Short mmCIF file of C-alpha atoms in Angstrom, two decimals:
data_model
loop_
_atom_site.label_atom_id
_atom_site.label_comp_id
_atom_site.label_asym_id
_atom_site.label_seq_id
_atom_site.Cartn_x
_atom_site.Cartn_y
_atom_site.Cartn_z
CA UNK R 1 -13.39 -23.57 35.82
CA UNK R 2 -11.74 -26.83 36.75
CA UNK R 3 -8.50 -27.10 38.65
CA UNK R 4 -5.77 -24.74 40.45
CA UNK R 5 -4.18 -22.45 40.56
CA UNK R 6 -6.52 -19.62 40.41
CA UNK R 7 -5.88 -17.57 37.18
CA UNK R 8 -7.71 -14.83 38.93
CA UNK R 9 -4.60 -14.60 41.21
CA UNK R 10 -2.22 -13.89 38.20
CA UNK R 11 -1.71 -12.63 34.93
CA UNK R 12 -2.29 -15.00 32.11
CA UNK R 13 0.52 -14.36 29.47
CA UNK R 14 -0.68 -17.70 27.51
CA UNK R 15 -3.89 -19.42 26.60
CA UNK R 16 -3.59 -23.09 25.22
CA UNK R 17 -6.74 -24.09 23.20
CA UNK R 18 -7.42 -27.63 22.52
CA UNK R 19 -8.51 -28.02 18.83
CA UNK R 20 -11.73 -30.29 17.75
CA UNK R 21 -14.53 -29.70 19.63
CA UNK R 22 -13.05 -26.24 21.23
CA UNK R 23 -11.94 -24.14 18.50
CA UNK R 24 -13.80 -26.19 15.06
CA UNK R 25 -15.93 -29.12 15.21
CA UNK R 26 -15.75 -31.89 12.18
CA UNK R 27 -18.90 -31.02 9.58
CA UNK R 28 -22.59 -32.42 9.86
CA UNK R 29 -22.25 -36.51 8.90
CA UNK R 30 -24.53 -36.48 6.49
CA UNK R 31 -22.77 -33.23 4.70
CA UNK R 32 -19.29 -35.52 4.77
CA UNK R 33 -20.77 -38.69 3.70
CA UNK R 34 -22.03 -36.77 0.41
CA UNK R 35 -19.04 -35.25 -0.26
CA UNK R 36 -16.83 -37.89 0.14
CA UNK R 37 -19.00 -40.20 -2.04
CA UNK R 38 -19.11 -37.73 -4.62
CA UNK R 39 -15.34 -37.46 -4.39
CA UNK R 40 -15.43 -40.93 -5.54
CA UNK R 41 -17.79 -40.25 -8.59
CA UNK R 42 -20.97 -41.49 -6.42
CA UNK R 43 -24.16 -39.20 -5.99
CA UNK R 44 -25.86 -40.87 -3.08
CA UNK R 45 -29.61 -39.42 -2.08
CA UNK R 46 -30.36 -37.72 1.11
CA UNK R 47 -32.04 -41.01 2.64
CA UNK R 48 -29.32 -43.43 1.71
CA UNK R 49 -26.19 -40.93 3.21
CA UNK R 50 -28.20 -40.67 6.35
CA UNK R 51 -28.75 -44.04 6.63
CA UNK R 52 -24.58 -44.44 6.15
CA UNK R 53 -23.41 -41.58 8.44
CA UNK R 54 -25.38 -43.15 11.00
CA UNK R 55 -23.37 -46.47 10.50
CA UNK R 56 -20.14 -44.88 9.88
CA UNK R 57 -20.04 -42.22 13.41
CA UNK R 58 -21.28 -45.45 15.24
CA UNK R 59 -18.44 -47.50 13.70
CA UNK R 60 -15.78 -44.56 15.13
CA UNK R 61 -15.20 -41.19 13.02
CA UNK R 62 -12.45 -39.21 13.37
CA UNK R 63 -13.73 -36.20 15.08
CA UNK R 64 -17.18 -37.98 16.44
CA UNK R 65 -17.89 -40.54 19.50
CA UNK R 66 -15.48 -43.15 20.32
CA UNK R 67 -16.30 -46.03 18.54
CA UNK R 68 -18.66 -49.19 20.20
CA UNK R 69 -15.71 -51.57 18.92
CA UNK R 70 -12.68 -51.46 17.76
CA UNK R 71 -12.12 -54.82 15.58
CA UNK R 72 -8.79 -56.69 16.70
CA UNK R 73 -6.87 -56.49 13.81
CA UNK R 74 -7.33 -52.30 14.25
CA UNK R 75 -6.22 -52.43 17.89
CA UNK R 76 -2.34 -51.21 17.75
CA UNK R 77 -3.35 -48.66 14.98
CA UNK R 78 -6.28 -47.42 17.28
CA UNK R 79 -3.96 -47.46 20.36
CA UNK R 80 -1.54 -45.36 18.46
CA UNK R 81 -3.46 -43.38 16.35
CA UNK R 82 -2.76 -39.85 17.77
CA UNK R 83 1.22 -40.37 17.90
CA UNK R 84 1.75 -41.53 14.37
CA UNK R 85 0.06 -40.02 11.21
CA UNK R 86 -0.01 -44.07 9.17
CA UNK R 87 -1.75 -45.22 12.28
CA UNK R 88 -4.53 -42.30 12.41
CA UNK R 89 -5.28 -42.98 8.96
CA UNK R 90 -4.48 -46.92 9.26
CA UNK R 91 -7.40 -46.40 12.03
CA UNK R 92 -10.20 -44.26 10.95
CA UNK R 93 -9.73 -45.85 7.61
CA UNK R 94 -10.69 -49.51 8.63
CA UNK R 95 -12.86 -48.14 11.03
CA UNK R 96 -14.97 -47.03 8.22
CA UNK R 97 -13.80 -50.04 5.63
CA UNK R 98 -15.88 -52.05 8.29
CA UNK R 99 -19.16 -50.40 6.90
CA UNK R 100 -20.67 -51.97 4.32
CA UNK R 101 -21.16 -49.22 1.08
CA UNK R 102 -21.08 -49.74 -3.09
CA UNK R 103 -19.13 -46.96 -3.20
CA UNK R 104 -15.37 -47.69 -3.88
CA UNK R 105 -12.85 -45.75 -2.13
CA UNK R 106 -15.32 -44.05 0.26
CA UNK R 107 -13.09 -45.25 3.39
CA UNK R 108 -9.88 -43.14 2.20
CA UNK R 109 -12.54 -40.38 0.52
CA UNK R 110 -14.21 -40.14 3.79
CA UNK R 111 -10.50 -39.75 5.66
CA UNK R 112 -9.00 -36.98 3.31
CA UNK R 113 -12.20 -34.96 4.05
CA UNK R 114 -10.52 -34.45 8.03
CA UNK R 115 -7.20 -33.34 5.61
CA UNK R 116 -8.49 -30.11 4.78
CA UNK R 117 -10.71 -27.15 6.02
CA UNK R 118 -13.47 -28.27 3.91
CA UNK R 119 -14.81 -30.84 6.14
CA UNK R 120 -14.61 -28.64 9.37
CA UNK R 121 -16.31 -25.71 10.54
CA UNK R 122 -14.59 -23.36 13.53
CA UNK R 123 -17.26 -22.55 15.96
CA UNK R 124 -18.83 -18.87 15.95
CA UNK R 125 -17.28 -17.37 18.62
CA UNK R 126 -13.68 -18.65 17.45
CA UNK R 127 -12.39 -15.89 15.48
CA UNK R 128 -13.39 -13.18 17.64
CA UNK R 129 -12.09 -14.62 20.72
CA UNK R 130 -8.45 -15.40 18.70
CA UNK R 131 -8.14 -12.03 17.57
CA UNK R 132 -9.00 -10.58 21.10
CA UNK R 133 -6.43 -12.61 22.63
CA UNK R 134 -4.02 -11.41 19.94
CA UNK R 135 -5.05 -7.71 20.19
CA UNK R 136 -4.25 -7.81 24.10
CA UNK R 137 -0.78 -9.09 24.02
CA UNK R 138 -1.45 -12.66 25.17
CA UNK R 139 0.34 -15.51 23.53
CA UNK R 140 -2.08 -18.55 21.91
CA UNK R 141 -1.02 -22.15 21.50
CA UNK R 142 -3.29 -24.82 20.07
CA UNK R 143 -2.71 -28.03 21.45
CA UNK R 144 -4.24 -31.63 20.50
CA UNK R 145 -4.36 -34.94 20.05
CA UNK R 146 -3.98 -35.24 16.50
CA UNK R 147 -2.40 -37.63 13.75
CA UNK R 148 -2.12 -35.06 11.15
CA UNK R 149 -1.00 -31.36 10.12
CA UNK R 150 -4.08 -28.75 11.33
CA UNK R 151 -1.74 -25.71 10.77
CA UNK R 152 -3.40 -25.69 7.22
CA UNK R 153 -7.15 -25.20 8.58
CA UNK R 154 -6.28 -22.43 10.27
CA UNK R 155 -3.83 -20.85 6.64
CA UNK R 156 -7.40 -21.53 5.10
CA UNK R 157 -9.50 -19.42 7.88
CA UNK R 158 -7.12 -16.45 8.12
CA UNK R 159 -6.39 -17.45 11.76
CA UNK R 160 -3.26 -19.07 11.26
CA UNK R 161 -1.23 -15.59 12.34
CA UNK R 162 -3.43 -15.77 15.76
CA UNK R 163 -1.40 -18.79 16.98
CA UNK R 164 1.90 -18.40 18.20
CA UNK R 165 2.19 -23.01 18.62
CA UNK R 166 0.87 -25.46 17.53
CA UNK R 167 1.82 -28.38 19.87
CA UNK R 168 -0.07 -31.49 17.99
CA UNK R 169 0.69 -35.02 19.58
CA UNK R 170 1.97 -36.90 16.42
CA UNK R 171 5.11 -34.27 16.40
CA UNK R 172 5.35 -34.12 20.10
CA UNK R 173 5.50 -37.84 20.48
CA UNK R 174 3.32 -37.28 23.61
CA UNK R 175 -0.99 -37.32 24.18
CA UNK R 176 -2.86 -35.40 26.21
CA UNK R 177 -3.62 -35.82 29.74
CA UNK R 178 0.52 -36.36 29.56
CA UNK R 179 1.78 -32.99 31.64
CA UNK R 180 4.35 -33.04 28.84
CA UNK R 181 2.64 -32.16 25.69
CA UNK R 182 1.11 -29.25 27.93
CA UNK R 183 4.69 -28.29 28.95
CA UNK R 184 6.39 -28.46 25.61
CA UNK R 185 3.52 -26.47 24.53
CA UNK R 186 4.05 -23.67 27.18
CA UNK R 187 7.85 -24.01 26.26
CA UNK R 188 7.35 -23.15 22.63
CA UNK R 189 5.24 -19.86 23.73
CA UNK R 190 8.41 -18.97 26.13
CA UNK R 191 5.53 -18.97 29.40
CA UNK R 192 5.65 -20.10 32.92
CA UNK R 193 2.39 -22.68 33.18
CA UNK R 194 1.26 -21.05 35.99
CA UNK R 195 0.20 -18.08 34.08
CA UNK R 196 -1.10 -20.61 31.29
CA UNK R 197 -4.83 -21.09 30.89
CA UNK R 198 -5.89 -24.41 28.94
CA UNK R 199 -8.93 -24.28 27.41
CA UNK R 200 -10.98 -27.34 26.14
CA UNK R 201 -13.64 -29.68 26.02
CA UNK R 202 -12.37 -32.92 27.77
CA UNK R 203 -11.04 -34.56 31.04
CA UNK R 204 -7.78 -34.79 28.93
CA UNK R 205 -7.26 -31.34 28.43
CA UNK R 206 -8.00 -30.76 32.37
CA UNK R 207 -4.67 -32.92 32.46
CA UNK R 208 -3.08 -29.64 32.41
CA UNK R 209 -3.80 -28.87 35.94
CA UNK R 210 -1.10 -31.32 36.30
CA UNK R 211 2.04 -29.08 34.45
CA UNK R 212 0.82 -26.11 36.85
CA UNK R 213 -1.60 -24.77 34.46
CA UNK R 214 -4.91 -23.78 35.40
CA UNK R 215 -8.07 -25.37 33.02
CA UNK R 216 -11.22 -24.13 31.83
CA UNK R 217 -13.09 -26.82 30.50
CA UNK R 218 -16.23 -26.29 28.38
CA UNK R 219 -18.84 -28.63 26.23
CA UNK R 220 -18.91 -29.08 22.67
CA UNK R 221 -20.72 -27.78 20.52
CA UNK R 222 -22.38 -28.23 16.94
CA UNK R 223 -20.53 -27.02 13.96
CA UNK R 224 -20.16 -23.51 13.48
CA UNK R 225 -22.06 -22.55 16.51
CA UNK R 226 -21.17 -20.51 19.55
CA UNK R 227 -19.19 -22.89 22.02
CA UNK R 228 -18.77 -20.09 24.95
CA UNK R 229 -15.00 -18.70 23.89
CA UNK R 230 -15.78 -15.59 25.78
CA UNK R 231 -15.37 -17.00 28.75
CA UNK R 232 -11.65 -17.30 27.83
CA UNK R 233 -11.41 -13.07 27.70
CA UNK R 234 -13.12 -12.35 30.53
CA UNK R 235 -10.14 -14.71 32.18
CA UNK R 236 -7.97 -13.16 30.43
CA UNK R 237 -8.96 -9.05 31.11
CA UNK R 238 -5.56 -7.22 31.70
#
């Protein structure tokens, strides 16, 4: 576990999951490449979608690696992506426009794919580890760096009456490692941070250390697998 205080101390009223790579992780690049093209009335083959992902997650996807390059002219979107919904889209969008395709309207087709539950999977250990949390009495919170509405992925996979907050940067105004977004977060639950866990995948979501939380930080991984939830419960044992 990384950072103080030591939730082993005190009771944890409040665990604060981050979202992508924690709780769901975006679907296989090949799978979104298809569907988006056939969104746009395209049937790509196998070899040629694989050949695209592969251009597109180097290029920067939403929900993949940071991209090599961001191309000036995509700068102040990029830079603001997670505050304001236009810019996230504004982003990923010309990101993606800067990949060559034939297929027209793949850029926005391959965007609106992040929009709903379809083109994410929650990893396996997710829904068990919600409900257990819920079951026990302790409050949930999802927060993350976000420029659009994920309270509908979790309507779609029956978890959405497992989280108490969503605290999602484009509403907050504020990103994580900002103590902030981690306070407004424990605000909205009604808990003291110091008997706030914050779970994720990412240096930024050990910025909570900094609001007096403690941090458990664990690695991503692939879609729909376990991503080691459990550890959150044994944490969180009353």
């Amino acid at each position: 576990m990384h950072g103080v205080p030591d939730v082993s101390s005190r009771p944890v009223d409040a665990v604060l999951f981050d979202f992508h790579g924690t709780l769901a992780q975006v679907e296989d690049p090949v799978a979104w490449v298809l569907a988006a093209a056939g969104a746009c009335g395209h049937d790509l083959d196998r070899a040629k979608a694989t050949v695209l992902a592969d251009r597109l997650v180097t290029a920067g996807r939403a929900g993949g690696p940071l991209p090599h390059r961001v191309p000036p002219h995509l700068a102040e979107h990029w830079a603001e992506r997670d505050l304001y919904a236009h810019a996230h889209r504004a982003a990923y969008t010309g990101l993606a426009a800067t990949v060559p395709t034939e297929v027209e309207g793949l850029a926005d087709a391959l965007y609106d794919r992040l929009l709903g539950p379809a083109g994410w999977l929650p990893y396996a250990d997710t829904e068990e580890t919600l409900r257990s949390l819920h079951g026990s009495g302790v409050k949930v919170g999802v927060v993350s760096n976000v420029g659009f509405d994920i309270r509908p992925h979790f309507a779609a996979w029956g978890f959405d009456a497992l989280v108490d907050a969503f605290a999602l940067s484009f509403e907050v105004g504020r990103t994580k490692p900002d103590p902030a977004i981690f306070l407004r977060a424990c605000g909205m639950l009604g808990v003291d941070p110091e008997n706030t866990l914050m779970v994720g995948d990412s240096q930024a979501d050990a910025g909570a250390v900094q609001a007096g939380c403690a941090a458990l930080v664990l690695p991503a991984a692939g879609p729909g697998r376990p991503n080691g939830l459990s550890a959150t419960l044994a944490l969180t044992s009353r």
